[in-house]
XYZ file of C-alpha atoms in Angstrom:
103
model
C -10.550 -19.705 0.352
C -10.792 -18.504 -3.522
C -8.779 -15.861 -4.864
C -11.534 -13.559 -5.278
C -12.597 -13.601 -1.704
C -9.084 -12.189 -0.765
C -9.473 -9.472 -2.792
C -11.463 -6.258 -2.617
C -11.526 -2.877 -4.996
C -10.865 0.727 -3.515
C -11.803 3.527 -5.427
C -9.440 6.688 -4.256
C -10.627 9.567 -5.599
C -8.608 11.669 -7.865
C -6.011 8.589 -8.534
C -8.083 5.595 -9.722
C -9.619 2.102 -9.346
C -7.399 -0.221 -6.964
C -8.093 -4.171 -6.585
C -5.893 -5.228 -2.898
C -5.484 -8.648 -1.342
C -6.235 -9.207 2.139
C -3.257 -8.968 4.414
C -2.339 -12.173 5.815
C 0.397 -13.137 8.319
C 1.962 -13.949 5.414
C 2.200 -10.557 3.830
C 2.856 -8.829 6.837
C 6.198 -10.539 6.927
C 6.660 -9.552 3.286
C 5.726 -5.699 3.958
C 8.242 -5.724 6.509
C 10.861 -7.524 4.400
C 9.983 -5.566 1.497
C 10.367 -2.097 4.086
C 13.538 -3.425 4.834
C 15.157 -3.894 1.709
C 13.644 -0.288 0.423
C 15.387 1.374 3.293
C 18.783 -0.889 2.774
C 18.479 -1.863 6.306
C 16.649 -1.648 9.515
C 16.079 2.321 10.390
C 15.124 4.263 13.903
C 14.279 7.166 11.852
C 10.247 7.688 12.016
C 9.697 9.358 8.374
C 11.808 6.919 6.591
C 10.376 3.761 8.589
C 6.901 5.019 7.830
C 7.048 5.793 4.337
C 9.252 2.529 3.630
C 6.710 0.748 5.372
C 3.464 2.538 3.874
C 5.228 2.118 -0.054
C 5.881 -1.785 0.876
C 2.737 -2.677 2.094
C 0.610 -1.167 -1.639
C 3.908 -3.037 -3.294
C 2.584 -6.222 -1.605
C -1.194 -5.827 -1.430
C -2.212 -3.907 -4.651
C -3.110 -6.383 -7.104
C -4.790 -3.825 -9.862
C -3.881 -0.471 -10.166
C -4.545 2.367 -12.635
C -2.955 2.326 -15.466
C 0.546 3.653 -14.986
C 0.453 3.901 -11.719
C 3.344 2.618 -9.914
C 4.237 3.056 -6.538
C 7.734 2.482 -7.416
C 8.145 4.838 -9.803
C 6.325 7.951 -8.791
C 8.309 11.151 -8.173
C 9.154 11.890 -4.522
C 10.135 15.756 -5.046
C 6.489 16.194 -6.760
C 4.043 16.976 -3.650
C 1.093 15.761 -5.443
C 2.481 12.732 -6.355
C 3.706 12.256 -2.794
C 0.339 12.663 -1.305
C -0.948 10.231 -3.664
C 1.036 7.877 -2.029
C -0.845 8.785 1.280
C -3.992 9.144 0.027
C -3.959 5.534 -1.744
C -2.365 3.856 1.455
C -5.030 5.814 3.705
C -7.739 4.482 1.420
C -6.375 0.832 1.735
C -6.160 1.072 5.728
C -9.807 2.379 5.737
C -10.821 -0.487 3.183
C -9.040 -2.769 5.092
C -10.660 -1.776 8.439
C -14.327 -2.004 6.826
C -13.142 -5.559 5.135
C -12.723 -7.087 8.200
C -15.607 -5.430 9.901
C -14.305 -2.510 11.918
C -16.007 0.291 10.384
């Protein structure tokens, strides 16, 4: 499988154009490890777990993002920016389902 076949574009309205890599088992392991790194260790808090997994997923799977957009530097106190993270993550999940033939 070539690298180009492992990526797909996603346009997120109001945010911009992204290119994501196709998620493989190795990526999923990296996502889980990154989420633990973000939180400083395992967590049982469902909200913290959700946002750290969303953030880790984007960190691992984004190949290209709009100029200046970096999930690690989003302002958590800016409601619009926090909503942006979930908007991009949601668009990724829809695209993953479509990419795999689920939608």
